[in-house]
Short mmCIF file of N, CA and C in Angstrom, two decimals:
data_model
loop_
_atom_site.label_atom_id
_atom_site.label_comp_id
_atom_site.label_asym_id
_atom_site.label_seq_id
_atom_site.Cartn_x
_atom_site.Cartn_y
_atom_site.Cartn_z
N UNK H 1 -15.11 -5.42 21.90
CA UNK H 1 -15.21 -5.09 20.49
C UNK H 1 -14.03 -4.22 20.05
N UNK H 2 -13.68 -3.22 20.89
CA UNK H 2 -12.59 -2.32 20.55
C UNK H 2 -11.29 -3.08 20.36
N UNK H 3 -10.99 -4.01 21.25
CA UNK H 3 -9.73 -4.76 21.16
C UNK H 3 -9.68 -5.59 19.88
N UNK H 4 -10.79 -6.23 19.54
CA UNK H 4 -10.83 -7.04 18.31
C UNK H 4 -10.62 -6.15 17.09
N UNK H 5 -11.28 -5.00 17.06
CA UNK H 5 -11.10 -4.07 15.94
C UNK H 5 -9.67 -3.56 15.86
N UNK H 6 -9.08 -3.28 17.02
CA UNK H 6 -7.70 -2.79 17.03
C UNK H 6 -6.74 -3.85 16.51
N UNK H 7 -6.94 -5.09 16.90
CA UNK H 7 -6.08 -6.18 16.41
C UNK H 7 -6.23 -6.32 14.90
N UNK H 8 -7.47 -6.30 14.42
CA UNK H 8 -7.71 -6.40 12.97
C UNK H 8 -7.06 -5.23 12.24
N UNK H 9 -7.20 -4.03 12.80
CA UNK H 9 -6.62 -2.82 12.19
C UNK H 9 -5.09 -2.93 12.10
N UNK H 10 -4.48 -3.37 13.18
CA UNK H 10 -3.02 -3.51 13.21
C UNK H 10 -2.56 -4.59 12.24
N UNK H 11 -3.25 -5.72 12.21
CA UNK H 11 -2.88 -6.79 11.28
C UNK H 11 -3.03 -6.34 9.82
N UNK H 12 -4.08 -5.60 9.52
CA UNK H 12 -4.29 -5.15 8.14
C UNK H 12 -3.20 -4.19 7.70
N UNK H 13 -2.86 -3.22 8.53
CA UNK H 13 -1.82 -2.26 8.13
C UNK H 13 -0.45 -2.93 8.11
N UNK H 14 -0.24 -3.89 9.00
CA UNK H 14 1.03 -4.63 8.98
C UNK H 14 1.16 -5.43 7.69
N UNK H 15 0.07 -6.07 7.27
CA UNK H 15 0.09 -6.82 6.01
C UNK H 15 0.34 -5.88 4.84
N UNK H 16 -0.32 -4.73 4.85
CA UNK H 16 -0.19 -3.76 3.76
C UNK H 16 1.24 -3.24 3.65
N UNK H 17 1.79 -2.77 4.76
CA UNK H 17 3.17 -2.24 4.75
C UNK H 17 4.16 -3.38 4.46
N UNK H 18 3.97 -4.51 5.10
CA UNK H 18 4.85 -5.65 4.86
C UNK H 18 4.80 -6.11 3.41
N UNK H 19 3.61 -6.11 2.83
CA UNK H 19 3.47 -6.47 1.42
C UNK H 19 4.22 -5.51 0.52
N UNK H 20 4.13 -4.21 0.83
CA UNK H 20 4.87 -3.22 0.04
C UNK H 20 6.37 -3.48 0.09
N UNK H 21 6.86 -3.71 1.28
CA UNK H 21 8.31 -3.93 1.45
C UNK H 21 8.72 -5.23 0.76
N UNK H 22 7.97 -6.30 0.98
CA UNK H 22 8.31 -7.59 0.37
C UNK H 22 8.25 -7.50 -1.15
N UNK H 23 7.24 -6.84 -1.68
CA UNK H 23 7.12 -6.70 -3.13
C UNK H 23 8.33 -5.94 -3.69
N UNK H 24 8.76 -4.91 -2.98
CA UNK H 24 9.94 -4.16 -3.42
C UNK H 24 11.19 -5.02 -3.42
N UNK H 25 11.38 -5.80 -2.37
CA UNK H 25 12.56 -6.67 -2.27
C UNK H 25 12.54 -7.72 -3.38
N UNK H 26 11.39 -8.35 -3.58
CA UNK H 26 11.29 -9.38 -4.62
C UNK H 26 11.55 -8.77 -5.99
N UNK H 27 10.97 -7.60 -6.25
CA UNK H 27 11.20 -6.95 -7.54
C UNK H 27 12.67 -6.65 -7.77
N UNK H 28 13.37 -6.17 -6.75
CA UNK H 28 14.80 -5.89 -6.90
C UNK H 28 15.59 -7.17 -7.18
N UNK H 29 15.24 -8.24 -6.48
CA UNK H 29 15.95 -9.51 -6.66
C UNK H 29 15.74 -10.08 -8.06
N UNK H 30 14.49 -10.06 -8.52
CA UNK H 30 14.20 -10.59 -9.85
C UNK H 30 14.84 -9.72 -10.92
N UNK H 31 14.78 -8.40 -10.74
CA UNK H 31 15.40 -7.50 -11.72
C UNK H 31 16.90 -7.73 -11.79
N UNK H 32 17.54 -7.96 -10.64
CA UNK H 32 18.98 -8.19 -10.61
C UNK H 32 19.35 -9.51 -11.30
N UNK H 33 18.44 -10.47 -11.29
CA UNK H 33 18.71 -11.76 -11.94
C UNK H 33 18.73 -11.62 -13.46
N UNK H 34 18.08 -10.58 -13.98
CA UNK H 34 18.13 -10.30 -15.41
C UNK H 34 17.25 -11.16 -16.28
N UNK H 35 16.31 -11.85 -15.71
CA UNK H 35 15.42 -12.71 -16.50
C UNK H 35 14.25 -11.89 -17.03
N UNK H 36 14.20 -11.71 -18.34
CA UNK H 36 13.11 -10.96 -18.95
C UNK H 36 11.79 -11.67 -18.67
N UNK H 37 11.75 -12.98 -18.85
CA UNK H 37 10.53 -13.74 -18.61
C UNK H 37 10.12 -13.67 -17.14
N UNK H 38 11.08 -13.79 -16.24
CA UNK H 38 10.80 -13.71 -14.81
C UNK H 38 10.23 -12.36 -14.42
N UNK H 39 10.79 -11.30 -14.99
CA UNK H 39 10.29 -9.95 -14.71
C UNK H 39 8.87 -9.77 -15.24
N UNK H 40 8.58 -10.32 -16.42
CA UNK H 40 7.23 -10.21 -16.98
C UNK H 40 6.23 -10.94 -16.10
N UNK H 41 6.56 -12.14 -15.65
CA UNK H 41 5.67 -12.91 -14.78
C UNK H 41 5.46 -12.16 -13.46
N UNK H 42 6.53 -11.62 -12.92
CA UNK H 42 6.41 -10.87 -11.66
C UNK H 42 5.52 -9.65 -11.84
N UNK H 43 5.67 -8.94 -12.94
CA UNK H 43 4.85 -7.75 -13.18
C UNK H 43 3.38 -8.14 -13.30
N UNK H 44 3.08 -9.21 -14.00
CA UNK H 44 1.69 -9.68 -14.12
C UNK H 44 1.15 -10.10 -12.75
N UNK H 45 1.99 -10.71 -11.94
CA UNK H 45 1.58 -11.10 -10.59
C UNK H 45 1.30 -9.88 -9.73
N UNK H 46 2.09 -8.84 -9.90
CA UNK H 46 1.90 -7.60 -9.15
C UNK H 46 0.56 -6.96 -9.49
N UNK H 47 0.18 -7.01 -10.75
CA UNK H 47 -1.13 -6.49 -11.16
C UNK H 47 -2.23 -7.20 -10.37
N UNK H 48 -2.13 -8.52 -10.28
CA UNK H 48 -3.14 -9.31 -9.57
C UNK H 48 -3.11 -9.04 -8.07
N UNK H 49 -1.90 -8.82 -7.52
CA UNK H 49 -1.79 -8.53 -6.08
C UNK H 49 -2.59 -7.29 -5.69
N UNK H 50 -2.67 -6.33 -6.59
CA UNK H 50 -3.44 -5.12 -6.28
C UNK H 50 -4.87 -5.45 -5.92
N UNK H 51 -5.47 -6.36 -6.66
CA UNK H 51 -6.87 -6.71 -6.44
C UNK H 51 -7.07 -7.72 -5.31
N UNK H 52 -6.17 -8.68 -5.20
CA UNK H 52 -6.40 -9.77 -4.24
C UNK H 52 -5.70 -9.57 -2.90
N UNK H 53 -4.76 -8.63 -2.83
CA UNK H 53 -4.05 -8.42 -1.57
C UNK H 53 -4.13 -6.97 -1.09
N UNK H 54 -3.64 -6.05 -1.90
CA UNK H 54 -3.55 -4.65 -1.45
C UNK H 54 -4.92 -4.00 -1.24
N UNK H 55 -5.85 -4.21 -2.18
CA UNK H 55 -7.17 -3.62 -2.01
C UNK H 55 -7.88 -4.17 -0.76
N UNK H 56 -7.90 -5.49 -0.55
CA UNK H 56 -8.52 -5.98 0.68
C UNK H 56 -7.83 -5.47 1.95
N UNK H 57 -6.50 -5.39 1.94
CA UNK H 57 -5.78 -4.88 3.11
C UNK H 57 -6.18 -3.43 3.39
N UNK H 58 -6.29 -2.63 2.34
CA UNK H 58 -6.68 -1.23 2.50
C UNK H 58 -8.12 -1.12 3.00
N UNK H 59 -9.01 -1.93 2.45
CA UNK H 59 -10.41 -1.89 2.87
C UNK H 59 -10.56 -2.31 4.33
N UNK H 60 -9.88 -3.38 4.72
CA UNK H 60 -9.95 -3.84 6.11
C UNK H 60 -9.34 -2.79 7.04
N UNK H 61 -8.24 -2.17 6.63
CA UNK H 61 -7.64 -1.10 7.42
C UNK H 61 -8.63 0.03 7.61
N UNK H 62 -9.25 0.46 6.53
CA UNK H 62 -10.22 1.56 6.58
C UNK H 62 -11.43 1.19 7.44
N UNK H 63 -12.04 0.06 7.17
CA UNK H 63 -13.26 -0.31 7.90
C UNK H 63 -13.00 -0.55 9.39
N UNK H 64 -11.89 -1.18 9.70
CA UNK H 64 -11.59 -1.40 11.12
C UNK H 64 -11.26 -0.07 11.81
N UNK H 65 -10.64 0.86 11.09
CA UNK H 65 -10.38 2.19 11.66
C UNK H 65 -11.68 2.94 11.93
N UNK H 66 -12.59 2.88 10.98
CA UNK H 66 -13.91 3.50 11.18
C UNK H 66 -14.62 2.83 12.36
N UNK H 67 -14.54 1.50 12.42
CA UNK H 67 -15.14 0.77 13.54
C UNK H 67 -14.56 1.18 14.87
N UNK H 68 -13.25 1.42 14.91
CA UNK H 68 -12.61 1.85 16.16
C UNK H 68 -13.15 3.20 16.61
N UNK H 69 -13.35 4.10 15.67
CA UNK H 69 -13.88 5.42 16.04
C UNK H 69 -15.31 5.29 16.55
N UNK H 70 -16.11 4.52 15.86
CA UNK H 70 -17.51 4.35 16.25
C UNK H 70 -17.64 3.63 17.59
N UNK H 71 -16.81 2.60 17.79
CA UNK H 71 -16.91 1.78 19.00
C UNK H 71 -16.21 2.37 20.21
N UNK H 72 -15.43 3.41 20.02
CA UNK H 72 -14.64 3.93 21.14
C UNK H 72 -15.48 4.82 22.05
N UNK H 73 -15.03 4.92 23.26
CA UNK H 73 -15.64 5.83 24.23
C UNK H 73 -14.87 7.14 24.21
N UNK H 74 -14.91 7.81 23.10
CA UNK H 74 -14.21 9.08 22.88
C UNK H 74 -12.69 8.95 22.91
N UNK H 75 -12.17 7.72 22.91
CA UNK H 75 -10.73 7.54 22.85
C UNK H 75 -10.22 7.93 21.46
N UNK H 76 -11.06 7.71 20.45
CA UNK H 76 -10.72 8.07 19.08
C UNK H 76 -11.78 9.04 18.59
N UNK H 77 -11.35 10.03 17.84
CA UNK H 77 -12.30 11.03 17.36
C UNK H 77 -12.08 11.28 15.88
N UNK H 78 -13.18 11.57 15.18
CA UNK H 78 -13.10 11.86 13.75
C UNK H 78 -12.17 13.04 13.49
N UNK H 79 -12.09 13.98 14.41
CA UNK H 79 -11.30 15.18 14.20
C UNK H 79 -9.85 15.10 14.64
N UNK H 80 -9.44 13.99 15.22
CA UNK H 80 -8.04 13.86 15.66
C UNK H 80 -7.12 13.92 14.45
N UNK H 81 -6.03 14.69 14.55
CA UNK H 81 -5.13 14.81 13.39
C UNK H 81 -4.60 13.48 12.89
N UNK H 82 -4.29 12.57 13.77
CA UNK H 82 -3.75 11.28 13.36
C UNK H 82 -4.81 10.42 12.68
N UNK H 83 -6.08 10.60 13.05
CA UNK H 83 -7.16 9.89 12.36
C UNK H 83 -7.32 10.47 10.95
N UNK H 84 -7.29 11.80 10.86
CA UNK H 84 -7.39 12.46 9.55
C UNK H 84 -6.25 12.04 8.63
N UNK H 85 -5.04 11.94 9.17
CA UNK H 85 -3.91 11.52 8.35
C UNK H 85 -4.08 10.07 7.91
N UNK H 86 -4.64 9.24 8.78
CA UNK H 86 -4.90 7.84 8.41
C UNK H 86 -5.87 7.76 7.25
N UNK H 87 -6.93 8.57 7.30
CA UNK H 87 -7.86 8.60 6.17
C UNK H 87 -7.18 9.11 4.91
N UNK H 88 -6.34 10.13 5.07
CA UNK H 88 -5.60 10.66 3.92
C UNK H 88 -4.71 9.58 3.31
N UNK H 89 -4.05 8.79 4.15
CA UNK H 89 -3.18 7.73 3.66
C UNK H 89 -3.97 6.71 2.83
N UNK H 90 -5.16 6.35 3.30
CA UNK H 90 -5.99 5.39 2.56
C UNK H 90 -6.45 6.01 1.24
N UNK H 91 -6.82 7.29 1.27
CA UNK H 91 -7.27 7.97 0.05
C UNK H 91 -6.13 8.04 -0.96
N UNK H 92 -4.94 8.41 -0.51
CA UNK H 92 -3.78 8.48 -1.41
C UNK H 92 -3.51 7.11 -2.03
N UNK H 93 -3.54 6.08 -1.21
CA UNK H 93 -3.31 4.72 -1.72
C UNK H 93 -4.40 4.31 -2.71
N UNK H 94 -5.64 4.70 -2.41
CA UNK H 94 -6.74 4.36 -3.31
C UNK H 94 -6.59 5.05 -4.66
N UNK H 95 -6.00 6.23 -4.66
CA UNK H 95 -5.75 6.95 -5.91
C UNK H 95 -4.53 6.37 -6.63
N UNK H 96 -3.47 6.11 -5.87
CA UNK H 96 -2.24 5.59 -6.49
C UNK H 96 -2.45 4.23 -7.15
N UNK H 97 -3.30 3.41 -6.59
CA UNK H 97 -3.53 2.08 -7.15
C UNK H 97 -3.90 2.12 -8.62
N UNK H 98 -5.04 2.72 -8.95
CA UNK H 98 -5.45 2.73 -10.36
C UNK H 98 -4.72 3.76 -11.22
N UNK H 99 -4.21 4.83 -10.59
CA UNK H 99 -3.59 5.89 -11.38
C UNK H 99 -2.11 5.61 -11.67
N UNK H 100 -1.42 5.00 -10.74
CA UNK H 100 0.02 4.75 -10.92
C UNK H 100 0.38 3.27 -10.94
N UNK H 101 -0.01 2.53 -9.90
CA UNK H 101 0.46 1.16 -9.76
C UNK H 101 -0.05 0.23 -10.86
N UNK H 102 -1.32 0.28 -11.14
CA UNK H 102 -1.87 -0.59 -12.17
C UNK H 102 -1.29 -0.29 -13.55
N UNK H 103 -1.31 0.97 -14.02
CA UNK H 103 -0.76 1.21 -15.35
C UNK H 103 0.75 0.96 -15.44
N UNK H 104 1.48 1.29 -14.39
CA UNK H 104 2.93 1.04 -14.42
C UNK H 104 3.23 -0.46 -14.42
N UNK H 105 2.48 -1.23 -13.63
CA UNK H 105 2.67 -2.68 -13.64
C UNK H 105 2.37 -3.26 -15.02
N UNK H 106 1.31 -2.75 -15.64
CA UNK H 106 0.96 -3.18 -17.00
C UNK H 106 2.08 -2.82 -17.98
N UNK H 107 2.65 -1.61 -17.83
CA UNK H 107 3.75 -1.18 -18.72
C UNK H 107 4.98 -2.06 -18.52
N UNK H 108 5.27 -2.40 -17.28
CA UNK H 108 6.42 -3.27 -17.00
C UNK H 108 6.23 -4.62 -17.68
N UNK H 109 5.06 -5.22 -17.43
CA UNK H 109 4.79 -6.54 -18.02
C UNK H 109 4.82 -6.47 -19.54
N UNK H 110 4.13 -5.49 -20.12
CA UNK H 110 4.09 -5.37 -21.58
C UNK H 110 5.48 -5.13 -22.15
N UNK H 111 6.28 -4.32 -21.48
CA UNK H 111 7.63 -4.05 -21.94
C UNK H 111 8.48 -5.31 -21.98
N UNK H 112 8.46 -6.05 -20.88
CA UNK H 112 9.24 -7.29 -20.84
C UNK H 112 8.71 -8.31 -21.85
N UNK H 113 7.39 -8.42 -21.95
CA UNK H 113 6.81 -9.39 -22.87
C UNK H 113 7.14 -9.05 -24.33
N UNK H 114 7.29 -7.76 -24.63
CA UNK H 114 7.62 -7.33 -26.00
C UNK H 114 9.13 -7.26 -26.22
N UNK H 115 9.91 -7.52 -25.19
CA UNK H 115 11.36 -7.45 -25.32
C UNK H 115 11.90 -6.04 -25.19
N UNK H 116 11.06 -5.08 -24.79
CA UNK H 116 11.49 -3.69 -24.60
C UNK H 116 11.92 -3.50 -23.15
N UNK H 117 13.10 -4.01 -22.85
CA UNK H 117 13.61 -3.99 -21.48
C UNK H 117 13.78 -2.57 -20.98
N UNK H 118 14.21 -1.67 -21.83
CA UNK H 118 14.43 -0.28 -21.42
C UNK H 118 13.12 0.37 -20.93
N UNK H 119 12.03 0.19 -21.68
CA UNK H 119 10.73 0.75 -21.28
C UNK H 119 10.26 0.11 -19.98
N UNK H 120 10.46 -1.20 -19.86
CA UNK H 120 10.04 -1.91 -18.65
C UNK H 120 10.84 -1.42 -17.44
N UNK H 121 12.14 -1.21 -17.63
CA UNK H 121 12.96 -0.75 -16.52
C UNK H 121 12.63 0.68 -16.11
N UNK H 122 12.27 1.53 -17.08
CA UNK H 122 11.85 2.89 -16.74
C UNK H 122 10.57 2.85 -15.91
N UNK H 123 9.59 2.05 -16.33
CA UNK H 123 8.35 1.92 -15.58
C UNK H 123 8.62 1.32 -14.20
N UNK H 124 9.60 0.41 -14.11
CA UNK H 124 9.99 -0.19 -12.83
C UNK H 124 10.56 0.86 -11.88
N UNK H 125 11.37 1.75 -12.41
CA UNK H 125 11.92 2.84 -11.58
C UNK H 125 10.79 3.75 -11.09
N UNK H 126 9.85 4.04 -11.99
CA UNK H 126 8.72 4.90 -11.62
C UNK H 126 7.87 4.25 -10.53
N UNK H 127 7.56 2.98 -10.70
CA UNK H 127 6.72 2.31 -9.70
C UNK H 127 7.45 2.17 -8.37
N UNK H 128 8.77 1.99 -8.41
CA UNK H 128 9.55 1.92 -7.17
C UNK H 128 9.47 3.24 -6.42
N UNK H 129 9.53 4.36 -7.15
CA UNK H 129 9.44 5.67 -6.51
C UNK H 129 8.05 5.85 -5.88
N UNK H 130 6.99 5.55 -6.63
CA UNK H 130 5.64 5.72 -6.11
C UNK H 130 5.37 4.74 -4.96
N UNK H 131 5.92 3.55 -5.03
CA UNK H 131 5.76 2.59 -3.94
C UNK H 131 6.44 3.09 -2.68
N UNK H 132 7.60 3.70 -2.85
CA UNK H 132 8.31 4.27 -1.69
C UNK H 132 7.50 5.39 -1.06
N UNK H 133 6.92 6.25 -1.89
CA UNK H 133 6.06 7.34 -1.37
C UNK H 133 4.88 6.74 -0.62
N UNK H 134 4.22 5.76 -1.22
CA UNK H 134 3.06 5.12 -0.59
C UNK H 134 3.45 4.49 0.74
N UNK H 135 4.54 3.76 0.77
CA UNK H 135 4.97 3.10 2.00
C UNK H 135 5.34 4.12 3.06
N UNK H 136 6.01 5.19 2.68
CA UNK H 136 6.36 6.25 3.64
C UNK H 136 5.10 6.86 4.25
N UNK H 137 4.11 7.14 3.43
CA UNK H 137 2.85 7.71 3.94
C UNK H 137 2.20 6.73 4.91
N UNK H 138 2.19 5.45 4.58
CA UNK H 138 1.60 4.46 5.48
C UNK H 138 2.37 4.36 6.79
N UNK H 139 3.68 4.41 6.72
CA UNK H 139 4.50 4.33 7.94
C UNK H 139 4.27 5.57 8.81
N UNK H 140 4.18 6.75 8.19
CA UNK H 140 3.90 7.97 8.96
C UNK H 140 2.52 7.85 9.61
N UNK H 141 1.53 7.36 8.87
CA UNK H 141 0.19 7.16 9.43
C UNK H 141 0.25 6.21 10.62
N UNK H 142 0.99 5.12 10.47
CA UNK H 142 1.15 4.17 11.56
C UNK H 142 1.80 4.82 12.77
N UNK H 143 2.87 5.57 12.55
CA UNK H 143 3.56 6.25 13.65
C UNK H 143 2.62 7.23 14.35
N UNK H 144 1.84 7.98 13.58
CA UNK H 144 0.89 8.91 14.17
C UNK H 144 -0.18 8.18 14.98
N UNK H 145 -0.60 7.02 14.50
CA UNK H 145 -1.61 6.24 15.23
C UNK H 145 -1.03 5.76 16.58
N UNK H 146 0.24 5.43 16.59
CA UNK H 146 0.87 4.97 17.83
C UNK H 146 1.11 6.14 18.78
N UNK H 147 1.64 7.24 18.25
CA UNK H 147 2.00 8.40 19.09
C UNK H 147 0.77 9.19 19.52
N UNK H 148 -0.23 9.30 18.63
CA UNK H 148 -1.46 10.05 18.87
C UNK H 148 -1.17 11.48 19.34
N UNK H 149 -0.51 12.27 18.48
CA UNK H 149 -0.22 13.65 18.90
C UNK H 149 -1.50 14.44 19.16
N UNK H 150 -1.47 15.25 20.17
CA UNK H 150 -2.62 16.08 20.49
C UNK H 150 -3.66 15.40 21.36
N UNK H 151 -3.40 14.14 21.77
CA UNK H 151 -4.41 13.50 22.62
C UNK H 151 -3.86 13.17 23.98
#
């Protein structure tokens, strides 16, 4: 059971981090192409990705992590610093989604759709910064899970 949960946990966080990086690369490429319509479509797609990709990846990461703690023979503990940081990473992402990513994606799409490229680009810069913070937190959580300091 532990091995299956660990594989699921690793795949979920890999999808989540990989999705963040891929989304950033695609956004940069589309923005560089200068297509207002393309940027609007991409922004609308990003809004949908939150619900159909990022939220499920986060939920599977969280549930499989909880399962690992429950199923382990004291190899994982609720009080381990790296476990606590993993929970913190999921909580931060859960807050950033509706507080930053969703409204900024909506602003980007609305800006491009209204022809307000400047407003859309400002929101794009903001979302890129928050995405970088989110990805960094996830990578640190992943590194801590691998290193397991204090154990």
